[in-house]
Short mmCIF file of C-alpha atoms in Angstrom, two decimals:
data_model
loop_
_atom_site.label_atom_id
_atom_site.label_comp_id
_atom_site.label_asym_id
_atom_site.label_seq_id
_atom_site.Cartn_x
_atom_site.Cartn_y
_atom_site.Cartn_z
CA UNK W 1 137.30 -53.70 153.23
CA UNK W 2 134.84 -54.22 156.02
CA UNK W 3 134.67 -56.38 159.23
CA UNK W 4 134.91 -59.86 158.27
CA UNK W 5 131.51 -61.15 157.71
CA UNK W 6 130.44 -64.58 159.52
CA UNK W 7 130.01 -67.28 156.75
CA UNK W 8 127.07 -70.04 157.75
CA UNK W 9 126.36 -72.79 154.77
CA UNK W 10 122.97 -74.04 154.77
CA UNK W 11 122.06 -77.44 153.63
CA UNK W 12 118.58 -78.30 153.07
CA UNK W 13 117.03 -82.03 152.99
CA UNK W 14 116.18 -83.49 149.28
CA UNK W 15 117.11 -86.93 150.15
CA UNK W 16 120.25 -88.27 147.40
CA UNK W 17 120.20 -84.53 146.08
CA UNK W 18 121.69 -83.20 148.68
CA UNK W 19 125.58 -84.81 147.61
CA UNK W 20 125.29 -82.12 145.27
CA UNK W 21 126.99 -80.27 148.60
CA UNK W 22 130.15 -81.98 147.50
CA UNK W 23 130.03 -79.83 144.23
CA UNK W 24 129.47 -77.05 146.19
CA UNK W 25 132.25 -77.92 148.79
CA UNK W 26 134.46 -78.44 145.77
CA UNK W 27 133.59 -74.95 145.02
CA UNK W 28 134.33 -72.99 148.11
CA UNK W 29 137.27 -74.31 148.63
CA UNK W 30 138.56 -73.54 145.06
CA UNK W 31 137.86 -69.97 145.71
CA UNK W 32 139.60 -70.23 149.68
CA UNK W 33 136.25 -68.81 151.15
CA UNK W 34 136.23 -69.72 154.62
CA UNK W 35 133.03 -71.20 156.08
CA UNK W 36 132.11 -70.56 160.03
CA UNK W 37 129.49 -73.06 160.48
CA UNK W 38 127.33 -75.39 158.84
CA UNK W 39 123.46 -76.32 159.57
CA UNK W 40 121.95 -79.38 157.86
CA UNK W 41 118.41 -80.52 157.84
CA UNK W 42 117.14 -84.52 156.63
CA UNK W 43 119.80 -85.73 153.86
CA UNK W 44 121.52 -82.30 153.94
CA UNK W 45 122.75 -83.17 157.25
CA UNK W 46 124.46 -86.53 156.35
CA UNK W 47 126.40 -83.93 153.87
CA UNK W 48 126.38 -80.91 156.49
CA UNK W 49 128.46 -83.24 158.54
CA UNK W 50 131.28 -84.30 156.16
CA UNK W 51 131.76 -80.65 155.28
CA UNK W 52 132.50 -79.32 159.05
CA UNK W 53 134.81 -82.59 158.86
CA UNK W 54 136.63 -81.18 156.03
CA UNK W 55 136.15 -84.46 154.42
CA UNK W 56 137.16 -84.33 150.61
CA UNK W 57 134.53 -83.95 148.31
CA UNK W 58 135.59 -86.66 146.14
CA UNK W 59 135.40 -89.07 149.10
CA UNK W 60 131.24 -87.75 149.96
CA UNK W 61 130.31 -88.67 146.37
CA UNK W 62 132.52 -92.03 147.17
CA UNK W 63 130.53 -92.62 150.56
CA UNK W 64 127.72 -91.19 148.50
CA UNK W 65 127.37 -94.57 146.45
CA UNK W 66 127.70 -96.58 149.60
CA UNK W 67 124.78 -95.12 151.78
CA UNK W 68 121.73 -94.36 149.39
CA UNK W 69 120.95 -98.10 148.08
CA UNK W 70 117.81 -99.63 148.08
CA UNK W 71 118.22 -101.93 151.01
CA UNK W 72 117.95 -99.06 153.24
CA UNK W 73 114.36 -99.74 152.54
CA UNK W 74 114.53 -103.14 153.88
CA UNK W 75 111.03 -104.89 155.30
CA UNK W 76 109.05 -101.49 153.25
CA UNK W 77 106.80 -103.99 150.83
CA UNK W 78 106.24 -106.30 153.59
CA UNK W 79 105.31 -104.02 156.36
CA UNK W 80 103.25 -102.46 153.78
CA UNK W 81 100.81 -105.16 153.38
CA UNK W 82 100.93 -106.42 157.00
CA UNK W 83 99.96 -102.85 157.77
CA UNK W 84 96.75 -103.06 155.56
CA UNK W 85 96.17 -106.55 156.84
CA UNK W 86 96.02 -105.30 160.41
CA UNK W 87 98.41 -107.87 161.50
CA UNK W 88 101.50 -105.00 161.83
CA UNK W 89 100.36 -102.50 164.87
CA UNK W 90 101.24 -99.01 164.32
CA UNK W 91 102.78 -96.77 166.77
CA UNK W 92 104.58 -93.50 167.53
CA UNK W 93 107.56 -95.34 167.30
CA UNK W 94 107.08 -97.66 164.30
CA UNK W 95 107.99 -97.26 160.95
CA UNK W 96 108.02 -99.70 157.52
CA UNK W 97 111.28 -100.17 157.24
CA UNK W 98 113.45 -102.08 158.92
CA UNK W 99 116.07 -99.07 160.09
CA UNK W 100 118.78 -101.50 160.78
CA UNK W 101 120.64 -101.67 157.77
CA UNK W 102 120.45 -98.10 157.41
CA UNK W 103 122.02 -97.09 160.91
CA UNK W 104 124.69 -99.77 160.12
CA UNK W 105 125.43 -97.69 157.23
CA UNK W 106 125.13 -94.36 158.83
CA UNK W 107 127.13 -95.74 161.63
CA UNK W 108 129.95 -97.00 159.03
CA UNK W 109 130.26 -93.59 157.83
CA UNK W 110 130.08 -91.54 161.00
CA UNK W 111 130.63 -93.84 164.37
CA UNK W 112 131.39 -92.55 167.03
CA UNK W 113 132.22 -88.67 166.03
CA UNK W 114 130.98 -86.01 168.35
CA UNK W 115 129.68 -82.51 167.22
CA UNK W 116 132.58 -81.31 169.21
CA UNK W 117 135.23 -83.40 167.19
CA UNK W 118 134.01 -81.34 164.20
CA UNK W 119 136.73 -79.04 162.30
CA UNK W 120 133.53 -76.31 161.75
CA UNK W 121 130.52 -75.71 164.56
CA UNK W 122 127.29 -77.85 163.09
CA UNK W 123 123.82 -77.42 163.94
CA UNK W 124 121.33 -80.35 162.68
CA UNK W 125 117.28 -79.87 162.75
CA UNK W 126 115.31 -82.40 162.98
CA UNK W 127 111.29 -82.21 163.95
CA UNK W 128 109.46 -83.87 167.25
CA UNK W 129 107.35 -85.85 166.50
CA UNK W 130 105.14 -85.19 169.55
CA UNK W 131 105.36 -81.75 170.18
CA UNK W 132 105.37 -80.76 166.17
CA UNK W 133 108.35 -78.30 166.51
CA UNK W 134 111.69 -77.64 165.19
CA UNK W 135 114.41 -79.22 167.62
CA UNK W 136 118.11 -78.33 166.84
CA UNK W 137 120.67 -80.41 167.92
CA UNK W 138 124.77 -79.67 168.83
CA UNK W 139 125.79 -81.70 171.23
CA UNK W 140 126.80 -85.28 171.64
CA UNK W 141 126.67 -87.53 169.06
CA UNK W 142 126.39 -86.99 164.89
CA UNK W 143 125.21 -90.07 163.93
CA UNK W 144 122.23 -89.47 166.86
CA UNK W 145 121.42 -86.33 165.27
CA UNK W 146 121.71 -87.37 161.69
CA UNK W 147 119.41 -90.66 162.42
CA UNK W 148 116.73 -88.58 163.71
CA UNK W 149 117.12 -86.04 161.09
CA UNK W 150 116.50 -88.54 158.59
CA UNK W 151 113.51 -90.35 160.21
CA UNK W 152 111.04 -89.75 157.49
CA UNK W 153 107.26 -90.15 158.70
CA UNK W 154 105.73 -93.78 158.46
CA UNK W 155 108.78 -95.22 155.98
CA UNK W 156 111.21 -94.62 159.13
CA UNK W 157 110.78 -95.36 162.61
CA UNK W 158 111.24 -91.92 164.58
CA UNK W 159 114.68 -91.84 167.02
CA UNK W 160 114.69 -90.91 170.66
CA UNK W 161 117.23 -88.10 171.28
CA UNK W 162 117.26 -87.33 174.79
CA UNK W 163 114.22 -88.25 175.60
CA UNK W 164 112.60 -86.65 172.81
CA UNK W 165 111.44 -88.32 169.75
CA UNK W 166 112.86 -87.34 166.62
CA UNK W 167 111.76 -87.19 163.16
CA UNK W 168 113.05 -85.85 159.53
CA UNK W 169 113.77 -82.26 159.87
CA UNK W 170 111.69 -81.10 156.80
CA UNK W 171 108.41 -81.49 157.87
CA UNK W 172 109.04 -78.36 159.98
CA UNK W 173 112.56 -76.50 158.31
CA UNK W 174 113.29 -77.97 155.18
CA UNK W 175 115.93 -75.19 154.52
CA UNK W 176 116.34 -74.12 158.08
CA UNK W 177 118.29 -70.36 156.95
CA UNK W 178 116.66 -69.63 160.31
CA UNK W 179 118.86 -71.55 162.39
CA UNK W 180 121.93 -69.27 160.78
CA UNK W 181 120.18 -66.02 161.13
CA UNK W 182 120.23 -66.56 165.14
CA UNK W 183 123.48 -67.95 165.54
CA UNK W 184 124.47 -64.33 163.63
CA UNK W 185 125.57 -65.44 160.34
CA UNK W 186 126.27 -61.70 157.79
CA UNK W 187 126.82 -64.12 154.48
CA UNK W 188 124.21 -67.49 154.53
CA UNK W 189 124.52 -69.72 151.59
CA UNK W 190 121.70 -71.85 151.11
CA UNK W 191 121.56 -75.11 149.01
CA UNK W 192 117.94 -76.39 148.75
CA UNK W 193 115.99 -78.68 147.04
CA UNK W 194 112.04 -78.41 146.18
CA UNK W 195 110.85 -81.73 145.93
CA UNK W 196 109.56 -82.91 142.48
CA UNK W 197 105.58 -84.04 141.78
CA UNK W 198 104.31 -87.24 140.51
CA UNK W 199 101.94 -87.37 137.54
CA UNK W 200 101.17 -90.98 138.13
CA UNK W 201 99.71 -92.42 140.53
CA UNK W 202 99.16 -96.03 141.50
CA UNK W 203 98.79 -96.27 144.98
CA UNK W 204 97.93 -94.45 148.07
CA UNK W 205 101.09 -94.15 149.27
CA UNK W 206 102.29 -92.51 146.02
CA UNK W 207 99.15 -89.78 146.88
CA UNK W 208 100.58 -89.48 150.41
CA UNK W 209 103.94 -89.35 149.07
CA UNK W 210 102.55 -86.36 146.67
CA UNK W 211 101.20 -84.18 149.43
CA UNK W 212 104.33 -84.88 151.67
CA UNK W 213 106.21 -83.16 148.77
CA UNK W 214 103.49 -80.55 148.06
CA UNK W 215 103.64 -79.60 152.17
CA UNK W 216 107.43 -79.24 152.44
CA UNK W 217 107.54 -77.37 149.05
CA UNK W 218 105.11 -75.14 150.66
CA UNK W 219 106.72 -74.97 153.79
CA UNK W 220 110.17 -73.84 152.02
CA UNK W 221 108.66 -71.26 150.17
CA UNK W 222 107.17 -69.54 152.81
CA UNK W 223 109.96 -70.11 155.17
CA UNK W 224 112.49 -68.70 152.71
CA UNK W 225 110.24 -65.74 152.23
CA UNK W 226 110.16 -65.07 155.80
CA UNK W 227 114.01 -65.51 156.16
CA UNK W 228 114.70 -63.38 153.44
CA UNK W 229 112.96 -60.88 155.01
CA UNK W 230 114.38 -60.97 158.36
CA UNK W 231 117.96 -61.18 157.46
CA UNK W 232 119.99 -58.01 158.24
CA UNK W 233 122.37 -59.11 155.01
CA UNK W 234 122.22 -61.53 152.51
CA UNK W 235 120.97 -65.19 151.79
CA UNK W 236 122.75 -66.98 148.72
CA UNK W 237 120.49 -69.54 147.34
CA UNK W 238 122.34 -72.21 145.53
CA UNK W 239 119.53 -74.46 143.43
CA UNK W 240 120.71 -77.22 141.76
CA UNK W 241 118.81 -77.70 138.66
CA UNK W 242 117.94 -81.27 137.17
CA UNK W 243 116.88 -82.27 133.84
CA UNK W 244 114.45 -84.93 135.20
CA UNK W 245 114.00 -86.93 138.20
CA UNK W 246 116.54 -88.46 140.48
CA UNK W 247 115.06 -90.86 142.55
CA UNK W 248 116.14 -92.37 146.05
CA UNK W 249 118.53 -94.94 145.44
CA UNK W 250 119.77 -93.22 141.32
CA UNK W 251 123.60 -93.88 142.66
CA UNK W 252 124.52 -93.76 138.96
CA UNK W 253 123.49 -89.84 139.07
CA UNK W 254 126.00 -88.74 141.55
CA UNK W 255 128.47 -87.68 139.44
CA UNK W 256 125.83 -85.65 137.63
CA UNK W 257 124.37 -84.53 140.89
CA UNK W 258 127.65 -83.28 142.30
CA UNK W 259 128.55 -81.12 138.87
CA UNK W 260 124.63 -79.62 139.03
CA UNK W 261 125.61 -78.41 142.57
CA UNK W 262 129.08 -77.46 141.57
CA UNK W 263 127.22 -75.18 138.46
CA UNK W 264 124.52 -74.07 141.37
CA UNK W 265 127.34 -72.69 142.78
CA UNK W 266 129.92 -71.48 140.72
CA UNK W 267 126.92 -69.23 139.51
CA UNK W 268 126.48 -67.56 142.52
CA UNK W 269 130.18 -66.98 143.61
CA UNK W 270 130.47 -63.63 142.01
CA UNK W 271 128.12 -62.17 143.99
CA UNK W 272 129.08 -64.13 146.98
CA UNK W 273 132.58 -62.95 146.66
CA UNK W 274 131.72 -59.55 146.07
CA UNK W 275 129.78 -59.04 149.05
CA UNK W 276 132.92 -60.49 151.38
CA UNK W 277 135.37 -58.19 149.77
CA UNK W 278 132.83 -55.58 150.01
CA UNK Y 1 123.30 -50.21 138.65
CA UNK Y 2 121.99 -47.78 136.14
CA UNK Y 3 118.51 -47.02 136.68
CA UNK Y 4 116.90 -44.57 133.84
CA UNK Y 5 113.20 -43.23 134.91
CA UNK Y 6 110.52 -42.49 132.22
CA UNK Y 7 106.78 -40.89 132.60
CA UNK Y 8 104.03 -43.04 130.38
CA UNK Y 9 100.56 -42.37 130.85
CA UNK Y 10 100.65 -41.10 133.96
CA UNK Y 11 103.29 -44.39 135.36
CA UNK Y 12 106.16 -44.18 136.17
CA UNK Y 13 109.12 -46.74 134.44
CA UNK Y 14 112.31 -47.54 136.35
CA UNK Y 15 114.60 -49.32 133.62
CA UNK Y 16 117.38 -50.92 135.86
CA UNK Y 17 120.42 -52.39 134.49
CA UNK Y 18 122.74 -54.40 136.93
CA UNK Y 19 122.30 -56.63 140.08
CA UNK Y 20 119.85 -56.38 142.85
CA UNK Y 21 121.65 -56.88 145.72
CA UNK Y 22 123.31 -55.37 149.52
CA UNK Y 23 125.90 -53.21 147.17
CA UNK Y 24 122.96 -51.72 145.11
CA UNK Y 25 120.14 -51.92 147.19
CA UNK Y 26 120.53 -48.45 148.92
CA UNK Y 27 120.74 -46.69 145.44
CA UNK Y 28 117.60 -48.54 144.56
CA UNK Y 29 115.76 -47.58 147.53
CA UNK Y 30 116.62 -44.01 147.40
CA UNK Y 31 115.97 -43.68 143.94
CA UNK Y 32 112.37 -45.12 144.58
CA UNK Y 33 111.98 -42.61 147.64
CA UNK Y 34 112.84 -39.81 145.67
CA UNK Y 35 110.01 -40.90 142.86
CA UNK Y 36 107.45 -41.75 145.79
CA UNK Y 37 108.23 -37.98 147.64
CA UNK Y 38 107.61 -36.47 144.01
CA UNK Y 39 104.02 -38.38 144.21
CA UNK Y 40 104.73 -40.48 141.53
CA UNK Y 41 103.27 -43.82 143.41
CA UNK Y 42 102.60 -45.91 140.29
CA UNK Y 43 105.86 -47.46 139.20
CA UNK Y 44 106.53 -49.75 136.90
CA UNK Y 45 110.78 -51.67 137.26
CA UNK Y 46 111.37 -52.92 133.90
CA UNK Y 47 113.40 -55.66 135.11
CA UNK Y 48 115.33 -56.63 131.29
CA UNK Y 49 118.63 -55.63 132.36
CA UNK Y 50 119.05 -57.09 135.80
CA UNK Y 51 120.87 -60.26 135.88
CA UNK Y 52 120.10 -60.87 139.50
CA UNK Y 53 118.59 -60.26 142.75
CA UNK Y 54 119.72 -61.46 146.33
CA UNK Y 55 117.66 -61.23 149.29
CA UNK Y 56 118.83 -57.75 149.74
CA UNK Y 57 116.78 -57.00 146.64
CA UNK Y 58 113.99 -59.02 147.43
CA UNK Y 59 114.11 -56.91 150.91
CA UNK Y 60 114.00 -53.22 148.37
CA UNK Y 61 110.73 -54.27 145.94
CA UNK Y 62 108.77 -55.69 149.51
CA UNK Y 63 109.97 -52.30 150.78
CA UNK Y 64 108.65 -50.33 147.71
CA UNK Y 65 105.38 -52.41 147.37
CA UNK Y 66 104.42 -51.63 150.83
CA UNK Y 67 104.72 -48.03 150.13
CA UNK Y 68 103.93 -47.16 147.27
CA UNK Y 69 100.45 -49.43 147.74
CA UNK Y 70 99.82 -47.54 151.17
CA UNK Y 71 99.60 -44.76 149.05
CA UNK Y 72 97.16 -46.40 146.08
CA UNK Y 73 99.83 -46.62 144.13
CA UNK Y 74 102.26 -49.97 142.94
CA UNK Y 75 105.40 -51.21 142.47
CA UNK Y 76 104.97 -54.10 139.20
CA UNK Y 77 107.77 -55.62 137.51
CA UNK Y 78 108.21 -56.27 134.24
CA UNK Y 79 110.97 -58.14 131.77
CA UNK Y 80 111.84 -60.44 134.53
CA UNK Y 81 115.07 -62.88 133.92
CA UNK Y 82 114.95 -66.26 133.86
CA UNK Y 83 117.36 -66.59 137.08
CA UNK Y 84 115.24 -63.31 138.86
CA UNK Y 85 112.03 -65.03 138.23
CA UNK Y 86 113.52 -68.08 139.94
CA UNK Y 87 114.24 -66.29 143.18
CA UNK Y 88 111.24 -64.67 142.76
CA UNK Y 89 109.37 -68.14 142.56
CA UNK Y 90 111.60 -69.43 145.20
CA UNK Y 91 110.34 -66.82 147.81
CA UNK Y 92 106.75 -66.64 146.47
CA UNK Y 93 106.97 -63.07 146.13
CA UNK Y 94 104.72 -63.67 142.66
CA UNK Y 95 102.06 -64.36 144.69
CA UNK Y 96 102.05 -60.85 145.87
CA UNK Y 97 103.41 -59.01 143.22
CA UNK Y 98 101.87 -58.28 139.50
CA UNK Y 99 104.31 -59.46 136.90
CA UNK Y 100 104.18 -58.65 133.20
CA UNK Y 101 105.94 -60.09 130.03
CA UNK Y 102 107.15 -56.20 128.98
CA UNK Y 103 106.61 -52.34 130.50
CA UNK Y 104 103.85 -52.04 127.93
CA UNK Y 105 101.64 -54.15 129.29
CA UNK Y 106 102.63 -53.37 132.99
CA UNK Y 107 101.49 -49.68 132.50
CA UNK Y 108 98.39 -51.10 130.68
CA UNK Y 109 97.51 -52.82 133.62
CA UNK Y 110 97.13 -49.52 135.58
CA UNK Y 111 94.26 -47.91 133.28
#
């Protein structure tokens, strides 16, 4: 047997997708393989953070139910129109929706714990907004980090993390794999999510909605190209497959979520394993 | 990983059988040097009998495109798996590669 090889787990946004971690949590700890650190990006963060808490998987599909309903969305309908109507004024900092309810919820869920409470180092990358790049964030607060992670363009105002201003991590690393390769990570298993297509569409925001998805699926792709390339070892994508679409707030599909991730993964652990008994 | 090579119409087929990945991937590579230093720059991987691919293997075929293309030759894959192809699609290596349903038609493609 070799030198132990450093473990990083990857979790990649795809908004109520990403509990499909907890399958995939449920997984690794079935088998006793040991995870060194954990980097989330958008939703994959929320779930990135639970797992370097070593919080059960049953209780993240549990939470699960609790933070993706639909009035996270609260004030989107009427912003909407006042938007087109020219009496809601638009800045850098605005977005449709009324965040409160969400941070409540976030806040519920992860108050007042610090990256350096965390049972497993945890990396979170979200995007600024200004300057366009990749910001990664380790320090301070998780709910900060995970708020700003989140902040998707126009439906969610951006959040000011020291100074800068944050939004959703996957309009520049959807599946950052990158953020593991520097922090020296042998093994990197990465769970992603490519974001489905409309075929209908009835408004402009569901065509702006449709190239949001088309950029970050493009984005991932040649990201994990790139990554794959670079790595000195190996990258372990774990793809949850889905019949059909699961939408935002489908809280009845978690169950069905987590066991997709859970197969995801399961098919992947003989390799995995293989390579860290190598 | 067994890997059997044939001569067809002047291409060369590489049937592997196995997994792509860091345990394999030096036996692949060698095995493709080996054909390359014996000139034989057109190769075709039937692709039936492998299960999987890791970025390892991913690492290997970009490895043997590049060279075997610097030197007007290929490297096109054939028989692909359903969970190969995925990776494959995942990475958009098929927008750089030439993929065929079978070997037949992959050697075709070089006349």
């Amino acid at each position: 047997m070799g030198d132990k090889k450093r473990i990083t787990l990857v979790i990649g946004s795809g908004g109520i997708k990403c509990v499909a971690a907890a399958g995939l949590w449920r997984v690794l700890q079935e088998e006793g393989i040991t995870i060194d650190s954990v980097v989330g990006c958008s939703g994959g963060s929320m779930y990135g953070a639970l797992i370097a808490n070593h919080v059960d998987e049953k209780v993240m599909g549990e939470l699960s139910r609790t933070l993706w309903t639909s009035d996270i969305m609260s004030g989107y309908t009427e912003s909407l129109k006042a938007s087109k109507d020219g009496s809601l004024r638009f800045n850098e900092h605005s977005g449709l929706v009324d965040d409160s309810v969400m941070n409540k919820k976030l806040r519920e869920v992860y108050g007042d714990l610090k990256f350096s409470d965390l049972q497993i180092p945890f990396k979170v990358v979200a995007t600024d907004l200004l300057a366009g790049g990749k910001v990664v964030l380790s320090e301070g607060s998780v709910f900060e980090a995970i708020r700003a992670s989140l902040a998707i363009p126009i439906i969610f105002p951006p959040w000011d993390v020291n100074g800068r201003l944050l939004i959703d991590g996957a309009a520049s690393d959807p599946l950052p794999i990158d953020v593991a390769i520097q922090d020296g990570a042998d093994i990197i298993i990465a769970m992603g999510f490519p974001l489905d297509y409309r075929s209908r569409f009835r408004s402009m925001t569901a065509v702006q909605e449709q190239l949001n998805s088309i950029y970050i699926n493009n984005i991932l792709t040649s990201t994990y190209a790139f990554y794959n390339l670079a790595h000195h070892a190996e990258i372990f994508p774990v793809i949850p497959e889905f019949d059909g679409t699961v939408s935002m707030f489908d809280v009845d599909k978690i169950p069905l979520v987590i066991e997709r991730g859970e197969q995801a993964a399961r098919k992947q652990m003989p390799h995995i394993k293989r390579l860290i008994l190598e | 990983m067994e890997i059997i090579d044939k001569q067809v119409d002047g291409v060369t087929i590489l049937s592997l059988t196995g997994s792509i990945d860091a345990m394999t991937a030096p036996q692949i590579t060698e095995f493709i040097q080996a054909q390359i230093a014996k000139g034989n720059t057109k190769l075709v991987a039937d692709l039936k009998g492998v299960d999987y691919t890791s970025s390892a293997g991913l690492r290997v075929l970009l490895g043997a495109i590049k060279e075997t293309r610097a030197q007007s030759g290929d490297l096109r894959l054939a028989g692909i798996q359903p969970d190969v192809q995925k990776v494959l699609n995942l990475s958009g290596f098929t927008n750089i590669l030439k993929t065929f349903a079978d070997p037949d038609a992959a050697v075709a493609s070089y006349k």
